[in-house]
Coordinates of C-alpha atoms in Angstrom, one line a residue:
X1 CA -172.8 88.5 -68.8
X2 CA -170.1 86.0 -69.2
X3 CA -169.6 83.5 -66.4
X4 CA -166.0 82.7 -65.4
X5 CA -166.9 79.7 -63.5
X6 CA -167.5 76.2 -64.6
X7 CA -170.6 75.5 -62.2
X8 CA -171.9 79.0 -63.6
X9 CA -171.9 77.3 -66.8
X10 CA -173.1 74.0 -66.4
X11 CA -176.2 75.6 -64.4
X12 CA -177.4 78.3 -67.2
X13 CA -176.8 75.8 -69.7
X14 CA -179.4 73.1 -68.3
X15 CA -181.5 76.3 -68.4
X16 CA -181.2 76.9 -71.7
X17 CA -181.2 73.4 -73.3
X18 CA -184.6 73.2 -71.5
X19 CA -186.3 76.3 -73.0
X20 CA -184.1 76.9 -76.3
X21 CA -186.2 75.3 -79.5
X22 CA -184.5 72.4 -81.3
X23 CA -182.0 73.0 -83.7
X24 CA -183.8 73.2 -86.8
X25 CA -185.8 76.5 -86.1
X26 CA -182.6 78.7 -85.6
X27 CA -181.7 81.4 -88.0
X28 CA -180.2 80.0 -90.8
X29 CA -177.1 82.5 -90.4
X30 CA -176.4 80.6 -86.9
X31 CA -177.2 77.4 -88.3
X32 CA -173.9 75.6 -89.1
X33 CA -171.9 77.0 -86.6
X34 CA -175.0 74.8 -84.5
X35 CA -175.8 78.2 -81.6
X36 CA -175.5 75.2 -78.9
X37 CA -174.0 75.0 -75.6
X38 CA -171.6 72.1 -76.8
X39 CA -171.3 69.8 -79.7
X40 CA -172.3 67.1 -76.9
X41 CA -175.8 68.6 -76.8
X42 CA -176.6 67.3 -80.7
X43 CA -175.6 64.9 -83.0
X44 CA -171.8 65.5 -84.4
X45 CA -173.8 65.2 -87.9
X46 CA -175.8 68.1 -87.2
X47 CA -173.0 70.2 -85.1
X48 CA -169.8 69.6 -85.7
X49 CA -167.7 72.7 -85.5
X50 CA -169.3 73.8 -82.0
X51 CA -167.1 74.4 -78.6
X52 CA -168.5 76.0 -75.4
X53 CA -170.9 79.2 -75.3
X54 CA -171.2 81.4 -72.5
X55 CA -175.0 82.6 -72.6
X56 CA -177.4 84.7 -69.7
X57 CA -180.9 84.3 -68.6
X58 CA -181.3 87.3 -71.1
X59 CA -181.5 84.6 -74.3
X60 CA -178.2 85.9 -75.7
X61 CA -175.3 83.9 -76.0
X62 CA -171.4 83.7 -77.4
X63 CA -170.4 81.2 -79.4
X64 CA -166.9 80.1 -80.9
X65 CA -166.5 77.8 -83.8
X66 CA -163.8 75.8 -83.2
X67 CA -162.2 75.7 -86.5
X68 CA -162.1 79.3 -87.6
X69 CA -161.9 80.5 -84.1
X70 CA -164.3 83.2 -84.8
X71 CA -167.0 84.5 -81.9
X72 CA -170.1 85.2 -82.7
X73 CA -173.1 87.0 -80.7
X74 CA -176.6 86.1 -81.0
X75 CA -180.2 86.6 -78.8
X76 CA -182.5 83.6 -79.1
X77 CA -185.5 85.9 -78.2
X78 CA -185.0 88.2 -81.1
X79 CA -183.1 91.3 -80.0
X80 CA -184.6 94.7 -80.8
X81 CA -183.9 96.8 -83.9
X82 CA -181.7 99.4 -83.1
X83 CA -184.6 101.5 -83.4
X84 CA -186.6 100.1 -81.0
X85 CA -183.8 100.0 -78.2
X86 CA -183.4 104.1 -78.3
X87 CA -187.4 104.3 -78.0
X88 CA -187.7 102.2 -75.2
X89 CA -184.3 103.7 -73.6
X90 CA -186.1 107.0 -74.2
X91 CA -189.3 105.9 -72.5
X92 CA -187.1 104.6 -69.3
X93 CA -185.6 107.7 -68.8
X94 CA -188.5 109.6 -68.5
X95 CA -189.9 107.1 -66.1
X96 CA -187.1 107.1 -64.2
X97 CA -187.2 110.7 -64.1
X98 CA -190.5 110.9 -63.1
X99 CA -190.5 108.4 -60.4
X100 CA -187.1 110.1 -58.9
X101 CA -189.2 113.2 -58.9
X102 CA -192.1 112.0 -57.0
X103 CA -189.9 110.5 -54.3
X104 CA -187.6 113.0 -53.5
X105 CA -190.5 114.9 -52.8
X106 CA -192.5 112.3 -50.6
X107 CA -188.9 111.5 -48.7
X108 CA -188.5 115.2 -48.2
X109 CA -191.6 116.4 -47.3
X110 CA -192.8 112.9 -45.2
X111 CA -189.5 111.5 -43.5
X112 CA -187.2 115.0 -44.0
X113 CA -184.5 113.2 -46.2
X114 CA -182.4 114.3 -48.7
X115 CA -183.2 113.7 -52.0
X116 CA -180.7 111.2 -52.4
X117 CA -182.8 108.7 -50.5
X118 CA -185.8 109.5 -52.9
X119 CA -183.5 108.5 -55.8
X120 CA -182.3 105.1 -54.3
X121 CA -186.1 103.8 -52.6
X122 CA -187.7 104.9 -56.5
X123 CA -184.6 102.9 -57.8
X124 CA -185.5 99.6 -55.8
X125 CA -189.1 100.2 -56.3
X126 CA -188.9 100.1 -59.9
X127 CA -186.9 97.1 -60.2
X128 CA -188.7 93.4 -58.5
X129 CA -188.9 94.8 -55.5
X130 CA -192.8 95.9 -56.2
X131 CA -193.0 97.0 -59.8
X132 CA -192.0 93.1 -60.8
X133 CA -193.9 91.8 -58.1
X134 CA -197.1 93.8 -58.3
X135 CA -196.8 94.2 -62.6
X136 CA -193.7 91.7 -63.7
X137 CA -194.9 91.8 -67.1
X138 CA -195.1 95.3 -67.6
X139 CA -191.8 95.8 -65.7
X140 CA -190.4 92.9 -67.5
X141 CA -191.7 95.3 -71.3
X142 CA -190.5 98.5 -69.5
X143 CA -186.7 97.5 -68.8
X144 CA -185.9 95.1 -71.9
X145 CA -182.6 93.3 -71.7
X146 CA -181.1 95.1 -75.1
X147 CA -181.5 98.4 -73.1
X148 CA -179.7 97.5 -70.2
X149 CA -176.3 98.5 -72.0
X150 CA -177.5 101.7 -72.5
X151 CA -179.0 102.4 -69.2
X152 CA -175.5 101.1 -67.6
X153 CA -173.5 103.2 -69.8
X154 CA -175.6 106.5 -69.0
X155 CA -175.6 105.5 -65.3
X156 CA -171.8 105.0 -65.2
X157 CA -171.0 108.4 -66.6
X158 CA -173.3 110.1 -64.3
X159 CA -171.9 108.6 -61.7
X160 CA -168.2 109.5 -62.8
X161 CA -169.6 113.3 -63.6
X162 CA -170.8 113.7 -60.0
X163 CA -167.4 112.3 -58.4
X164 CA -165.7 114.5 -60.7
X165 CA -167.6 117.4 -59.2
X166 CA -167.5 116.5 -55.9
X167 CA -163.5 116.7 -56.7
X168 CA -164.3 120.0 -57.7
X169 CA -165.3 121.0 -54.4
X170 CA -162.9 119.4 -52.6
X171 CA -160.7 122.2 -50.4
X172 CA -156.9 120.6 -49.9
X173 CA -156.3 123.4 -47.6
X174 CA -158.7 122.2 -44.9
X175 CA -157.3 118.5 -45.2
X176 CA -153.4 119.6 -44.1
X177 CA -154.1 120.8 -40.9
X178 CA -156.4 117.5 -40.4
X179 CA -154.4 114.8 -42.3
X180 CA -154.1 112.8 -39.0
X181 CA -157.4 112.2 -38.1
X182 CA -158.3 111.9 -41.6
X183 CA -156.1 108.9 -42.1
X184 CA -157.1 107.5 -38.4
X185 CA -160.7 107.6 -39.2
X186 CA -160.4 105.8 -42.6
X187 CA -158.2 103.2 -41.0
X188 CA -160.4 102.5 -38.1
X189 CA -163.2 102.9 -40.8
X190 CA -161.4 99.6 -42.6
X191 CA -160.1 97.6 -40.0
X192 CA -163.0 97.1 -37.3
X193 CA -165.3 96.3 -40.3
X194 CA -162.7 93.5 -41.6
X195 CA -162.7 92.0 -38.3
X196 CA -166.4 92.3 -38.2
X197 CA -166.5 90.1 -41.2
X198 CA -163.9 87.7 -40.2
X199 CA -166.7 87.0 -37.4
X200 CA -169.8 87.4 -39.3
X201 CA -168.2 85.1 -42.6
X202 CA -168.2 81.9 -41.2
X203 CA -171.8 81.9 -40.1
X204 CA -173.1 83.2 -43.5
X205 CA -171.4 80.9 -44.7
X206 CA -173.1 77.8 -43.2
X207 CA -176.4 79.3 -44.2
X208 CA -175.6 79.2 -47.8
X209 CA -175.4 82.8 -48.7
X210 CA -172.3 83.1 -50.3
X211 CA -171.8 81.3 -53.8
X212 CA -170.9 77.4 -53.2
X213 CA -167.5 77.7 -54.3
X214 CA -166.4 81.0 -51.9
X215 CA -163.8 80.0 -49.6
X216 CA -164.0 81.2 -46.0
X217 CA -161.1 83.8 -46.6
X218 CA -162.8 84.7 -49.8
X219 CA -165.9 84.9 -47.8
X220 CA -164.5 87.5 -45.1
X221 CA -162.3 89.7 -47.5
X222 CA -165.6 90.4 -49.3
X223 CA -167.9 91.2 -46.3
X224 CA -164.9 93.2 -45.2
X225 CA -165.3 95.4 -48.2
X226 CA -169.3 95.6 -48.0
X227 CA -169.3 96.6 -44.4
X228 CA -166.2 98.8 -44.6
X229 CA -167.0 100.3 -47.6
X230 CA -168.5 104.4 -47.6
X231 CA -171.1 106.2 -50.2
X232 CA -168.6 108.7 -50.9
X233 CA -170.7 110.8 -53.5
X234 CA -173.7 110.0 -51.2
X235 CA -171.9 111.2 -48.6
X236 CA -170.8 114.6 -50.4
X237 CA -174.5 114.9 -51.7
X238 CA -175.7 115.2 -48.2
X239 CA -172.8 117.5 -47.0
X240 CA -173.9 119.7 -49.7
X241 CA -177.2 119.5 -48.9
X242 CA -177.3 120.7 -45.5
X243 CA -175.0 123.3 -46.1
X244 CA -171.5 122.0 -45.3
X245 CA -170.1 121.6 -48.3
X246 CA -167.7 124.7 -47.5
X247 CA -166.6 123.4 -43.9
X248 CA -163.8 121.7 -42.8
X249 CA -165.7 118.6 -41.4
X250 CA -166.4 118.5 -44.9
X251 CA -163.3 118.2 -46.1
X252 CA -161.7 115.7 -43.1
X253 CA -164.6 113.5 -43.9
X254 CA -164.7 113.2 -47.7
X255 CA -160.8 112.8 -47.2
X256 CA -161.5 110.1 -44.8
X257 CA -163.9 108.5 -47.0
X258 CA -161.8 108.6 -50.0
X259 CA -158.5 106.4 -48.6
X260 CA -161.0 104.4 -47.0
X261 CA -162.6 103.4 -50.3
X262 CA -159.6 103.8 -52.1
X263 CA -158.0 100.9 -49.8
X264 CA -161.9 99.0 -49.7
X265 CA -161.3 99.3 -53.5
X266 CA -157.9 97.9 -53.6
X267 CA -158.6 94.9 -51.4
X268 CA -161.7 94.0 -53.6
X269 CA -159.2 93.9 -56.4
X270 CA -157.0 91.6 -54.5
X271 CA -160.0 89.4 -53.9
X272 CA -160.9 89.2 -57.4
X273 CA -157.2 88.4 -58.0
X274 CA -157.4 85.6 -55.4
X275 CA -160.6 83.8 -56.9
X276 CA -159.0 83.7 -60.4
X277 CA -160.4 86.2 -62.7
X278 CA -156.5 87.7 -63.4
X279 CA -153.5 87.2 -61.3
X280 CA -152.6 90.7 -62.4
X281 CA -155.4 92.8 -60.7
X282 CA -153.9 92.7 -57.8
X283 CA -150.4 94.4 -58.7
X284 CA -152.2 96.9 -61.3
X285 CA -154.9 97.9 -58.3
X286 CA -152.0 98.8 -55.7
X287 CA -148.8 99.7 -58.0
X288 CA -150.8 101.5 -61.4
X289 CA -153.6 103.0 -59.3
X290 CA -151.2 104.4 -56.5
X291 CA -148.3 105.5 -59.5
X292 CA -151.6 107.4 -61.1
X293 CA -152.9 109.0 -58.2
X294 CA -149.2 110.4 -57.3
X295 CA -148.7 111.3 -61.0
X296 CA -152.1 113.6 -61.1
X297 CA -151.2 115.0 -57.4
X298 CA -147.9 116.3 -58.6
X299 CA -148.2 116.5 -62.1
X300 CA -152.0 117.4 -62.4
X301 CA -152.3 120.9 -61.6
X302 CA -149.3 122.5 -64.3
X303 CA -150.9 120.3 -66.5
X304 CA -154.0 122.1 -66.2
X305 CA -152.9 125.4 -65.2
X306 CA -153.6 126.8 -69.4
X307 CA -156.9 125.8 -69.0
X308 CA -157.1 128.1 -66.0
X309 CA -155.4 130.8 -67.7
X310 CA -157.5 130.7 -70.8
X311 CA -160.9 130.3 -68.6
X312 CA -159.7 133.5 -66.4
X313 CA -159.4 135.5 -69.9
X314 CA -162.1 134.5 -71.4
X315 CA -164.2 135.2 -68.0
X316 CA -166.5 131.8 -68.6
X317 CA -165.7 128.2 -69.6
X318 CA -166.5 128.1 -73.4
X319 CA -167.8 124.9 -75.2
X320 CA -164.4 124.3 -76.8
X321 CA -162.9 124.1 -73.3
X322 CA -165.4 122.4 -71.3
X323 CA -165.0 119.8 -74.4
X324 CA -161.4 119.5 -73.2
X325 CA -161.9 118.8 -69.8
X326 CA -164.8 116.1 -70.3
X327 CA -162.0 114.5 -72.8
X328 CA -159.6 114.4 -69.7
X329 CA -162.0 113.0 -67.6
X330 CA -162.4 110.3 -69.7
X331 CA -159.1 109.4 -70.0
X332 CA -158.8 109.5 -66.4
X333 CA -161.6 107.2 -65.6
X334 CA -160.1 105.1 -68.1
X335 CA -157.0 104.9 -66.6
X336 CA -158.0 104.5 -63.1
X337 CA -160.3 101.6 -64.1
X338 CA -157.7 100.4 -66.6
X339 CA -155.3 100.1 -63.2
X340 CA -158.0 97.9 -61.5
X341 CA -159.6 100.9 -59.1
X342 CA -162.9 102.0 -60.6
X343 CA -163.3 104.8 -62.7
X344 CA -165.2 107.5 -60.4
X345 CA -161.7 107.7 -58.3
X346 CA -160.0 108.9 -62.2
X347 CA -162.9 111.5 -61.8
X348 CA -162.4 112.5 -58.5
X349 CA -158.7 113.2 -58.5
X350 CA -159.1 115.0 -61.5
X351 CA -161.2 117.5 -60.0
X352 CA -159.1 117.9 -57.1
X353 CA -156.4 118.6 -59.1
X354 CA -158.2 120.8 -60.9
X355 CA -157.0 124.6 -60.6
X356 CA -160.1 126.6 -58.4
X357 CA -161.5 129.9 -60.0
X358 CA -163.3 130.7 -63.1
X359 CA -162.4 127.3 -64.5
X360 CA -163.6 125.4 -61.6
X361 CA -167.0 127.6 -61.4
X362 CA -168.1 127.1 -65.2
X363 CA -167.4 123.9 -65.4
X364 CA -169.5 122.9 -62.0
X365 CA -172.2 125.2 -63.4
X366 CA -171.9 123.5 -66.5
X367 CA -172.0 120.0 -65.5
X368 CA -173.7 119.7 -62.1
X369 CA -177.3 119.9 -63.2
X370 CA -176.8 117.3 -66.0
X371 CA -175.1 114.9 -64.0
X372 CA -177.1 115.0 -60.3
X373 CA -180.5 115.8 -62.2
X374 CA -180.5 113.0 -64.9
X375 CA -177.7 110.6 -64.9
X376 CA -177.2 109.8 -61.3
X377 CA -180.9 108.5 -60.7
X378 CA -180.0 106.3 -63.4
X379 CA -177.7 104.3 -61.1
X380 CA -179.8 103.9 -58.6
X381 CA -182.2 102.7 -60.7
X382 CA -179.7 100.1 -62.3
X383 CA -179.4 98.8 -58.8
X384 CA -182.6 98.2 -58.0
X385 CA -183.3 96.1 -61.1
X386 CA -181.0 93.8 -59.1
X387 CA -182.5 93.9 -55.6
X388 CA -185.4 91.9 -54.5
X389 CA -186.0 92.6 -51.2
X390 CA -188.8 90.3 -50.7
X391 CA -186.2 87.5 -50.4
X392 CA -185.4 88.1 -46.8
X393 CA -189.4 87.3 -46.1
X394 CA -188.5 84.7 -43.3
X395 CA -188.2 85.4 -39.7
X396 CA -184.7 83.8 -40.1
X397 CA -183.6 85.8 -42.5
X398 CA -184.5 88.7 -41.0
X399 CA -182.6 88.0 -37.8
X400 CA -179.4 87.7 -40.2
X401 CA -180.3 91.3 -41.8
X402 CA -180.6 92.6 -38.5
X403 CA -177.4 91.8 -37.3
X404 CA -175.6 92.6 -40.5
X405 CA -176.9 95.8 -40.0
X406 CA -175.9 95.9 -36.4
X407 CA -172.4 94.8 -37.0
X408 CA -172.4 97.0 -40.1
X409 CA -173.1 100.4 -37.7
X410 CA -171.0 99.5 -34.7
X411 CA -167.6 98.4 -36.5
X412 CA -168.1 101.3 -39.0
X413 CA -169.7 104.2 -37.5
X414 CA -168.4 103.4 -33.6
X415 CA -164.6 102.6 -35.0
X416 CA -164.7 106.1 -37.2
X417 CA -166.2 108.0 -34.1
X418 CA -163.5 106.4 -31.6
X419 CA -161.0 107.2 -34.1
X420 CA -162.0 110.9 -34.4
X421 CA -161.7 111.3 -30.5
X422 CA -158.6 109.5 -29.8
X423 CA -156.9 112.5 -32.8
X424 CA -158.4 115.0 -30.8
X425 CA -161.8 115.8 -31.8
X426 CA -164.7 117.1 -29.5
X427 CA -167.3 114.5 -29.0
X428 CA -170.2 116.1 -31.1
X429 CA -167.8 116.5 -34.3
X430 CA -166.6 113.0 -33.8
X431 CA -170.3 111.7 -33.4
X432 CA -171.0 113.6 -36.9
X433 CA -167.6 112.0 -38.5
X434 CA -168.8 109.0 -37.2
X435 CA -172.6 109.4 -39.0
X436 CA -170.9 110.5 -42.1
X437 CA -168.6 107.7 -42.1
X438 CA -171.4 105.2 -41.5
X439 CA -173.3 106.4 -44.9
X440 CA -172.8 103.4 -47.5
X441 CA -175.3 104.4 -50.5
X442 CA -173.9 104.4 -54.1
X443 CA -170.5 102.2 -53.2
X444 CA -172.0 100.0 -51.4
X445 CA -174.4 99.5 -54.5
X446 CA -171.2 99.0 -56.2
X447 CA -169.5 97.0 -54.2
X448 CA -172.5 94.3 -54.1
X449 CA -173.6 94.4 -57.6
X450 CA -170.0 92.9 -58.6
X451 CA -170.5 90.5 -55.6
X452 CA -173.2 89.4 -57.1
X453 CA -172.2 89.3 -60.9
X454 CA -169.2 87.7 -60.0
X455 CA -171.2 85.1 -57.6
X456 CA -169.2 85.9 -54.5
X457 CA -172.7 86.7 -52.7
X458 CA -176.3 84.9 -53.4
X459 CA -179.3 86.9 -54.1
X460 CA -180.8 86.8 -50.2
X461 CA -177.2 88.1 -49.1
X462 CA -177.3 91.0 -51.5
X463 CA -180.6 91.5 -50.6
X464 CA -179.9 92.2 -47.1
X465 CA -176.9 94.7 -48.0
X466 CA -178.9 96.6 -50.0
X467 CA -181.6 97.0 -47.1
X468 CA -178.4 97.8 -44.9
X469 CA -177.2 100.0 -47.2
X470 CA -180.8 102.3 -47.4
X471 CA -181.0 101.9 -43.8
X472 CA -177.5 103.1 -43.0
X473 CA -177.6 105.9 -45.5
X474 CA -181.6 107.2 -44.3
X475 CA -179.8 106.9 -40.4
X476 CA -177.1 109.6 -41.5
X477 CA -178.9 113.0 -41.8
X478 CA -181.1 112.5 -38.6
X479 CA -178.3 112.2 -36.7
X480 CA -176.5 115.5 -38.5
X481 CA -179.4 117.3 -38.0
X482 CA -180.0 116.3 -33.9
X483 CA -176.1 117.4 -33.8
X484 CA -176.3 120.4 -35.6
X485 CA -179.0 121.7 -32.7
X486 CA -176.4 120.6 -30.3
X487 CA -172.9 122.5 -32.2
X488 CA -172.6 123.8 -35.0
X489 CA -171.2 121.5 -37.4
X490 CA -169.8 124.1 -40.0
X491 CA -167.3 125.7 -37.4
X492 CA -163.2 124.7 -37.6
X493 CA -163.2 120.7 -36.2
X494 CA -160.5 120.7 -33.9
X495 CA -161.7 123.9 -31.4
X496 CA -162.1 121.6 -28.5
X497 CA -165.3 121.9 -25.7
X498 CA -168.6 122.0 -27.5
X499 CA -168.7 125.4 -26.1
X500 CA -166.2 127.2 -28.0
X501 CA -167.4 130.2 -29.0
X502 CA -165.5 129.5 -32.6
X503 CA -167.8 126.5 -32.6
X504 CA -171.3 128.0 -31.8
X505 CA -170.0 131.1 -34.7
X506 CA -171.5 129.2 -37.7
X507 CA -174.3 129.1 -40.0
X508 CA -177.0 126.5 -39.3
X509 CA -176.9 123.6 -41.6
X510 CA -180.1 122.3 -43.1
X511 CA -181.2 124.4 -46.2
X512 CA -181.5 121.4 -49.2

């Protein structure tokens, strides 16, 4: 990881000049260019060609000789064979599995929770959170820094793969007739949370949880995004799992959720802009991501309409055409993180866009075990390697957690909820919009991880999002399922008394 910031610097590079050997005992193909820190750190007679290197706590470093200009990558520790790497990636992945297994089984059958939540408590527990605590060499052997680029990769496409599918199932028809409260829940859902923030900043602040050189507007626009921020394919995974994947309150939420994070998205982009990373992420976030999502909304579906037609005659999706349509969602995701959005939203609009029938239906039976079987656990997983919950041990700290997480629920879930009622929604779908709404999960894991990268938030802050974010997420199908035995939630949204007989005419929601 490259640090942008000078403090970043100076502070891994005390680390590393007091545990690096001397400069004799490097590899000799390293030696002239003198693998240092600076040419300050040794004599100019033993380094004299060496600038600045950017280096992690991983042991590896990049390093630029000043007079050819040339970069150069090395690992002090002695990085893996390439060999070695895809044996130990291979032996994650079928821990991860396993433990992903085990816990959506204990979540389902002990606490009745999707198995979503299984995935993200066996992603935390793998990581420092107990494995590293109770075993931190053996966790330390099991995830290897030189695999981390692997298991990132993997993660990122399964997560991309299951936005893309959720795209898929994503009925435009059902978000017409409800385009008002749509946008009026995701604005409530963004600007209660911002001012939320703006109250909560200052005071995190002065405990030191932000990094030292976050300004207080810095401070709030990132909060903002954290609290007002929604687990869309969370959210969409849960919808599906209690059979409402179909409904219209499926639809007017996932719509919801999407301008909200698409906004959530954009202002994290402007804050990125505003602490100096690149004065163009900004204008490329708001201008290239809003001229791509208009071009695949108008454009998108004559594009893709041979596709259809040749899916429709052959009466399946063949390899050769499935093989297209992963090559378009790359270049989609590319493109949508290219603008300065992230990439799942280049996914998702692609399967909106995507013309419904036979091509639609392969490609989802195609895809959707792959990607919600073994790549999405993979995320969670990543996650959890950064989350150390045992940071918020104090009883201090814990009084801050608990009011992030009350904040968190009242400015998100109560302002989507109000919202839904004031457009005209009964009070039991509005409550349900509101639980939905208030579901933070994979984003939210997102959003923090760059926080924390980036060194906008400390570790004990991102520590107490993540435990907002499980507990947020584990409130959300409780509540749908105490609703559902009040209304059913898979009847038309806007039929008015909880009594209309439209409303009670539904299935019962609940088969995962």
């Amino acid at each position: 990881m490259t640090f942008g910031r000078a403090g970043s610097d100076i502070a891994h590079a005390k680390a590393l000049r007091r545990t690096w050997p001397p400069h004799s005992s490097w590899p000799s193909e390293t030696g002239k260019a003198g693998v240092l820190l600076s040419a300050n750190n040794f004599p100019k007679s033993t380094c004299p060609n060496v600038t600045t290197c950017h280096s992690d706590n991983e042991g590896h470093a990049d390093i630029r000789n000043e007079e050819s200009g040339q970069a150069r990558h090395v690992c002090r520790r002695g990085c893996m064979e390439f060999s070695h790497v895809g044996a130990a990636f291979v032996l994650q992945l079928l821990v991860i599995w396993g433990a992903c297994y085990l816990a959506r089984w204990l979540v389902k059958h002990m606490l009745n929770q999707p198995p979503v939540i299984g995935d993200m408590l066996a992603g935390i527990l793998l990581g420092p959170s107990l494995l590293g605590l109770l075993a931190p060499d053996f966790q330390q052997a099991l995830f290897p820094a030189d695999t981390r680029p692997l298991l990132n990769a993997a993660a990122q496409t399964g997560i991309g793969l299951y936005m893309f599918l959720v795209g898929l199932g994503f009925r435009k028809e059902h978000f017409q007739p409800n385009a008002g409260s749509a946008v009026a829940v995701s604005f409530a859902g963004v600007i209660m949370p911002f001012l939320a923030a703006a109250a909560l900043a200052p005071w995190l602040q002065q405990l030191g949880l932000f990094g030292k050189d976050v300004t207080d507007f810095e401070a709030r626009l990132f909060l903002g995004v954290a609290i007002s921020i929604t687990a869309f394919p969370v959210l969409a995974r849960i919808i599906k799992e209690r059979g409402l994947g179909e409904t219209p309150l499926a639809s007017l939420t996932l719509s919801a959720a999407a301008i909200d994070d698409a906004i959530a998205w954009s202002i994290l982009a402007i804050l990125l802009a505003c602490i100096g990373d690149d004065s163009l992420i900004a204008i490329k976030a708001l201008g290239g991501g809003g001229l791509l999502t208009l071009t695949m909304l108008v454009l998108g579906p004559r594009i893709l309409r041979p596709l259809a037609h040749r899916a429709e005659q052959d009466g399946k999706v063949t390899l050769p055409l499935l093989s297209v349509v992963l090559i378009l969602f790359g270049g989609c995701a590319w493109a949508m993180d290219a603008a300065g959005l992230h990439a799942v939203f280049g996914g998702f609009l692609l399967g909106v866009v995507m013309p419904r029938g036979a091509l639609s239906q392969g490609i989802k039976a195609r895809l959707e075990p792959i990607a919600v079987t073994l790549l999405v656990p993979l995320f969670f997983t990543l996650s959890g390697l950064n989350t150390q919950v045992t940071m918020v041990s104090s009883l201090s700290l814990a009084l801050v957690a608990l009011a992030i997480l009350a904040a968190s629920i009242l400015a998100k879930g109560g302002a989507c909820w109000a919202a839904a009622r004031l457009t005209g929604q009964d009070n039991v779908t509005a409550l349900a919009v509101g639980a939905l709404m208030n579901a933070r999960g994979l984003m939210e894991l997102l959003v923090i991880n760059i926080g924390l990268q980036r060194g906008i938030i400390g570790p004990e802050l991102f520590a107490m999002l993540a435990l907002m974010t499980i507990v947020t997420t584990m409130m959300t199908l409780p509540a749908i399922d105490r609703l559902a035995r009040r209304k059913g939630l898979g009847g038309p949204i806007a039929d008015g008394p909880d009594d209309a007989p439209a409303a009670r005419a539904v299935a019962t929601p609940g088969a995962a």
